[in-house]
Amino acid sequence: MTDLFSTDTMLGIVEDLKVPGNSLLQTYFGNQVTDDTEEIHFDIDNARRRVAPFVSPYLPGKVVEGRGRKVATFKPAYVKDKRVFDPTRPFKRAMGEQVGGGSLTAQERMELILAQELQDQLNMIRRRMELMALETLSTGKVTISGDGYETVVVDFGRDASASPAALSGTARWGQSAADIFTNLLTWALNAQQLCGVVPRNVIVDPETLAAMLQDTTFKAEFNQFNLVNASIAPDVSDAEGLQKVGQARGYTFYTYTGWYVDPADDTEKRVLTSGRVILASSRVDGLQAHGAIKDHDSLASVPYFTKSWLEQDPSVRFLLLQSAPLTVPLRPNATVGVNVL
């Protein structure tokens, strides 16, 4: 009989589970890489817009330095989700099982419980990575802090001009002197000068979109999508995350909705705070990077490592899912974050 709690079995279950639709993570950090060491290594291209030098045909060629790059190394904190299975659980109705007349055997019930717990563990890790993705796009940095891990700010080297000062007074969007298109053009041109790509995706929360639609100039040019007729599956358009809502002057506008329970104070908070706008390019070339897990049972470099063990007295089984993630933008200047309300 297959050991339900063996590492190989559980890794298979984790890989087969449906990963939640963390839109920012999937859209801007779609490539997944793993490292064979605990450290994550990544390169950031620092090439400048150089031109080839003129020189007399009678003189030797001029020595030109090679294109530059920044090599960074970071040892991420672990995300560790540990759960306890007491021996009575398989003899009680499982979540989703028929009330009052469950027909599952204890073995089948344990398999169902295991799948549900692994799903929840994976969801929690992916939600953590979604928060990291949002912070990376918004600020060009990620702050990592936890038990036994000194707070570290991972700075990806985004230029300070890509984090402009918050709009104030009547210049705020929705106010009398707001100039939304000029703001977007200024920020986009600056990003293009810094990294060579134009960020054209504008990500806002619903309240910010409502304020934008109060602007008569913006509203006149805003081509709002009819989501009923758009080629978006109902289960996607109804879910949390990115929602494409319209276009104007070459920009595509998205709303973002999502919440998380902050472990620091156990309160539910928004992923994207009200009034924060992210201007992003699909060419940010983000990575979901994972350091290797330092564990005697982990023999391969994997994004998630799960294991289980049994304590005999009292009889308790533990379930542990581990990951060492970091969201890395290879073009950190391809995004802009600013408060507009």
XYZ file of C-alpha atoms in Angstrom:
341
model
C 0.000 0.000 0.000
C 1.252 3.492 -0.871
C 2.308 5.530 2.143
C -0.132 8.434 2.001
C 2.211 10.665 3.971
C 5.431 9.870 2.136
C 7.237 12.861 0.641
C 6.844 11.546 -2.910
C 3.105 11.046 -2.491
C 2.532 14.465 -0.967
C 4.648 16.260 -3.558
C 2.454 14.684 -6.201
C -0.690 15.927 -4.498
C 0.680 19.480 -4.185
C 1.623 19.589 -7.868
C -1.856 18.439 -8.907
C -3.760 20.969 -6.815
C -5.369 23.951 -8.485
C -3.243 26.994 -7.674
C -5.319 30.083 -6.841
C -5.459 32.824 -9.456
C -2.915 35.260 -8.065
C -3.082 37.566 -11.042
C -0.121 39.860 -10.368
C 2.158 36.914 -9.690
C 1.098 35.069 -12.822
C 1.054 38.122 -15.080
C 4.305 39.837 -14.139
C 6.313 37.043 -12.498
C 5.350 34.169 -14.754
C 8.758 32.482 -14.958
C 9.657 30.161 -12.107
C 13.258 29.348 -11.241
C 14.830 27.335 -8.439
C 18.339 27.530 -7.040
C 20.486 24.617 -5.880
C 21.671 26.661 -2.892
C 19.856 28.483 -0.101
C 20.810 31.769 -1.772
C 18.941 33.167 -4.751
C 21.178 34.641 -7.465
C 19.883 37.016 -10.128
C 21.286 39.475 -12.674
C 19.972 42.954 -13.416
C 21.080 44.436 -16.737
C 22.622 47.900 -16.283
C 23.339 48.525 -19.960
C 23.315 52.169 -21.059
C 22.349 53.701 -24.438
C 25.877 53.858 -25.774
C 26.831 54.577 -29.377
C 29.821 53.229 -31.240
C 32.779 55.703 -31.220
C 34.225 57.269 -34.353
C 37.956 56.847 -34.906
C 40.363 57.532 -37.736
C 40.970 54.515 -40.015
C 44.705 55.086 -39.407
C 44.380 54.724 -35.618
C 43.828 51.560 -33.583
C 40.322 50.743 -32.443
C 39.090 52.317 -29.235
C 38.668 50.000 -26.293
C 35.010 49.909 -25.180
C 33.952 48.424 -21.878
C 31.536 45.516 -22.012
C 27.904 46.025 -21.090
C 27.386 46.169 -17.365
C 25.231 44.058 -15.124
C 24.429 43.887 -11.458
C 24.691 40.480 -9.823
C 22.739 40.145 -6.600
C 22.544 37.362 -4.039
C 19.918 37.029 -1.342
C 19.158 34.336 1.211
C 15.370 34.427 1.642
C 13.389 33.640 4.730
C 11.494 30.366 4.769
C 7.741 30.167 4.529
C 6.892 27.239 6.819
C 3.339 26.009 7.330
C 3.118 23.226 9.932
C -0.133 21.403 10.739
C -1.207 18.711 13.193
C -3.366 15.658 12.421
C -4.838 14.019 15.497
C -5.847 10.339 15.126
C -9.580 11.042 15.546
C -9.932 13.161 12.397
C -10.566 10.279 9.929
C -13.516 9.160 12.045
C -15.337 12.487 11.789
C -17.171 13.931 8.797
C -14.726 15.637 6.462
C -15.298 19.033 4.882
C -17.492 18.507 1.814
C -18.752 15.108 2.943
C -22.502 14.525 3.184
C -23.945 15.613 6.524
C -25.458 12.810 8.604
C -24.660 10.035 6.173
C -21.081 10.204 5.037
C -20.065 7.086 3.140
C -16.302 7.543 3.103
C -14.020 5.063 4.804
C -11.489 6.289 7.344
C -8.724 5.907 4.718
C -10.697 7.849 2.086
C -11.564 10.512 4.619
C -7.895 10.914 5.566
C -6.978 11.294 1.879
C -9.628 14.011 1.513
C -8.476 15.821 4.634
C -4.868 15.666 3.475
C -5.741 17.129 0.063
C -7.738 19.929 1.689
C -4.947 20.814 4.119
C -2.314 20.786 1.366
C -4.560 22.987 -0.768
C -4.861 25.473 2.080
C -1.117 25.424 2.749
C -0.362 26.070 -0.902
C -2.979 28.833 -1.077
C -1.367 30.584 1.888
C 2.103 30.457 0.353
C 0.832 31.685 -3.008
C -1.052 34.513 -1.282
C 2.188 35.502 0.457
C 3.910 35.554 -2.933
C 1.103 37.670 -4.366
C 1.770 40.237 -1.635
C 5.465 40.149 -2.522
C 4.613 40.637 -6.202
C 2.429 43.650 -5.405
C 5.099 45.274 -3.233
C 7.775 44.621 -5.860
C 5.721 46.228 -8.643
C 4.645 49.129 -6.444
C 7.922 50.073 -4.767
C 10.752 48.174 -6.478
C 11.512 46.576 -3.119
C 10.351 43.728 -0.889
C 10.368 43.842 2.908
C 10.830 40.447 4.557
C 10.392 39.965 8.275
C 9.451 37.055 10.515
C 10.163 35.058 13.645
C 13.922 34.632 14.045
C 14.553 36.533 10.799
C 15.787 40.097 11.071
C 13.813 42.506 8.903
C 15.463 42.868 5.505
C 14.502 45.204 2.660
C 15.480 43.692 -0.695
C 16.076 46.673 -2.990
C 16.059 45.775 -6.688
C 17.640 49.089 -7.642
C 14.660 50.881 -9.139
C 15.411 54.528 -9.868
C 13.951 56.973 -7.358
C 12.091 58.798 -10.148
C 9.969 55.669 -10.674
C 8.467 56.319 -7.240
C 7.207 59.891 -7.677
C 5.798 61.912 -4.804
C 2.122 61.471 -4.030
C -0.213 63.860 -5.800
C -1.626 66.509 -3.502
C -4.346 69.115 -3.311
C -6.477 69.639 -6.407
C -3.962 67.699 -8.553
C -5.243 64.452 -7.055
C -7.291 62.323 -9.412
C -10.969 63.166 -9.168
C -10.191 66.762 -8.097
C -10.583 69.972 -10.110
C -6.997 70.303 -11.398
C -6.362 66.613 -12.038
C -4.639 65.758 -15.331
C -4.658 61.984 -15.529
C -3.292 61.566 -19.045
C -0.441 64.028 -18.491
C 0.507 62.201 -15.284
C 0.513 58.823 -17.071
C 2.508 60.173 -20.016
C 5.122 61.724 -17.713
C 5.564 58.547 -15.687
C 5.598 56.302 -18.763
C 8.181 58.395 -20.629
C 10.429 58.436 -17.575
C 10.229 54.636 -17.343
C 11.006 54.327 -21.047
C 14.079 56.514 -20.632
C 15.233 54.419 -17.666
C 14.795 50.956 -19.147
C 13.690 51.189 -22.774
C 10.112 49.918 -22.423
C 6.856 51.814 -22.035
C 4.600 50.679 -19.183
C 1.060 50.733 -20.540
C -0.877 48.693 -17.964
C -2.526 50.888 -15.323
C -3.584 49.012 -12.181
C -5.918 50.736 -9.721
C -8.378 49.839 -6.976
C -12.135 50.321 -7.639
C -12.290 53.579 -5.635
C -9.526 55.092 -7.733
C -11.291 54.074 -10.931
C -14.455 55.748 -9.644
C -12.489 58.962 -9.038
C -10.988 58.763 -12.539
C -14.439 58.482 -14.073
C -15.387 61.778 -12.407
C -12.821 63.453 -14.654
C -14.676 64.608 -17.777
C -11.583 64.474 -20.021
C -10.717 60.960 -18.958
C -14.298 59.708 -19.118
C -14.737 61.070 -22.658
C -11.833 58.980 -23.953
C -12.192 55.933 -21.736
C -13.437 52.938 -23.696
C -14.955 50.820 -20.935
C -15.157 47.108 -21.660
C -18.476 45.342 -21.503
C -17.401 42.375 -19.400
C -20.493 40.417 -20.357
C -19.404 40.421 -23.997
C -15.665 40.395 -23.434
C -13.747 37.195 -23.996
C -13.285 36.637 -20.261
C -14.595 33.475 -18.637
C -17.215 34.211 -15.944
C -15.213 32.435 -13.253
C -12.221 34.647 -14.070
C -14.083 37.967 -14.203
C -15.844 37.210 -10.911
C -12.682 36.245 -9.039
C -10.366 38.386 -6.957
C -7.357 39.845 -8.704
C -6.879 41.733 -11.945
C -9.928 42.760 -13.962
C -9.448 44.417 -17.341
C -11.905 47.330 -17.427
C -11.018 49.569 -20.368
C -8.564 51.387 -22.619
C -7.645 54.974 -23.446
C -4.749 56.598 -25.326
C -2.862 53.322 -25.639
C -3.144 52.421 -21.954
C -5.019 49.381 -20.676
C -6.713 49.836 -17.316
C -7.215 47.141 -14.701
C -8.844 47.099 -11.323
C -7.348 44.920 -8.635
C -9.264 43.500 -5.690
C -7.918 41.153 -3.058
C -7.581 40.802 0.685
C -5.378 38.977 3.161
C -5.275 38.420 6.904
C -2.166 40.110 8.285
C -0.488 37.690 10.737
C 0.959 40.662 12.636
C -2.428 41.768 13.982
C -4.862 39.127 12.633
C -6.903 41.709 10.712
C -8.060 41.541 7.098
C -6.437 44.113 4.824
C -6.391 44.983 1.152
C -3.591 43.760 -1.058
C -3.661 47.020 -3.053
C -4.416 49.995 -0.830
C -6.915 52.585 -1.994
C -5.417 55.389 -4.055
C -2.251 53.531 -5.054
C -1.664 53.314 -8.808
C 0.778 50.907 -10.444
C 1.909 51.573 -13.992
C 3.545 48.402 -15.311
C 4.988 46.927 -18.468
C 4.592 43.278 -19.406
C 8.362 43.429 -20.076
C 9.206 43.644 -16.376
C 10.399 40.034 -16.865
C 9.666 39.030 -13.291
C 10.764 35.746 -11.774
C 9.328 33.570 -9.041
C 12.682 32.606 -7.546
C 13.029 29.878 -4.933
C 16.036 29.027 -2.816
C 16.752 25.402 -1.932
C 15.189 24.099 1.284
C 17.692 23.011 3.890
C 16.182 19.691 4.951
C 17.645 16.190 5.274
C 14.757 14.811 3.216
C 14.953 17.401 0.435
C 17.154 15.986 -2.298
C 16.010 18.194 -5.174
C 15.604 21.893 -5.852
C 11.826 22.448 -5.819
C 9.573 25.512 -5.292
C 7.685 23.760 -2.477
C 8.838 20.943 -0.237
C 6.382 18.995 1.863
C 6.976 16.287 4.430
C 5.189 14.474 7.235
C 6.271 12.592 10.349
C 4.593 10.716 13.180
C 5.001 11.151 16.914
C 4.157 7.907 18.698
C 3.216 9.107 22.193
C 0.878 10.869 22.064
C -0.026 9.685 18.577
C 0.076 12.780 16.392
C 1.027 13.310 12.752
C 2.623 16.553 11.577
C 2.384 17.998 8.067
C 4.904 20.625 6.926
C 5.064 22.630 3.690
C 8.140 24.796 3.111
C 9.273 27.311 0.516
C 11.959 30.003 0.208
C 10.435 32.444 -2.309
C 11.370 35.825 -3.716
C 9.732 37.825 -6.517
C 12.483 39.302 -8.713
C 11.906 41.979 -11.417
C 14.716 41.796 -13.967
C 13.596 45.226 -15.232
C 12.740 47.061 -11.997
C 12.368 50.379 -13.825
C 9.546 48.989 -15.980
C 7.059 49.765 -13.191
C 5.929 52.928 -11.435
C 4.078 53.271 -8.141
C 2.389 56.462 -6.918
C -0.449 57.597 -4.643
C -3.013 59.627 -6.581
C -5.955 60.168 -4.205
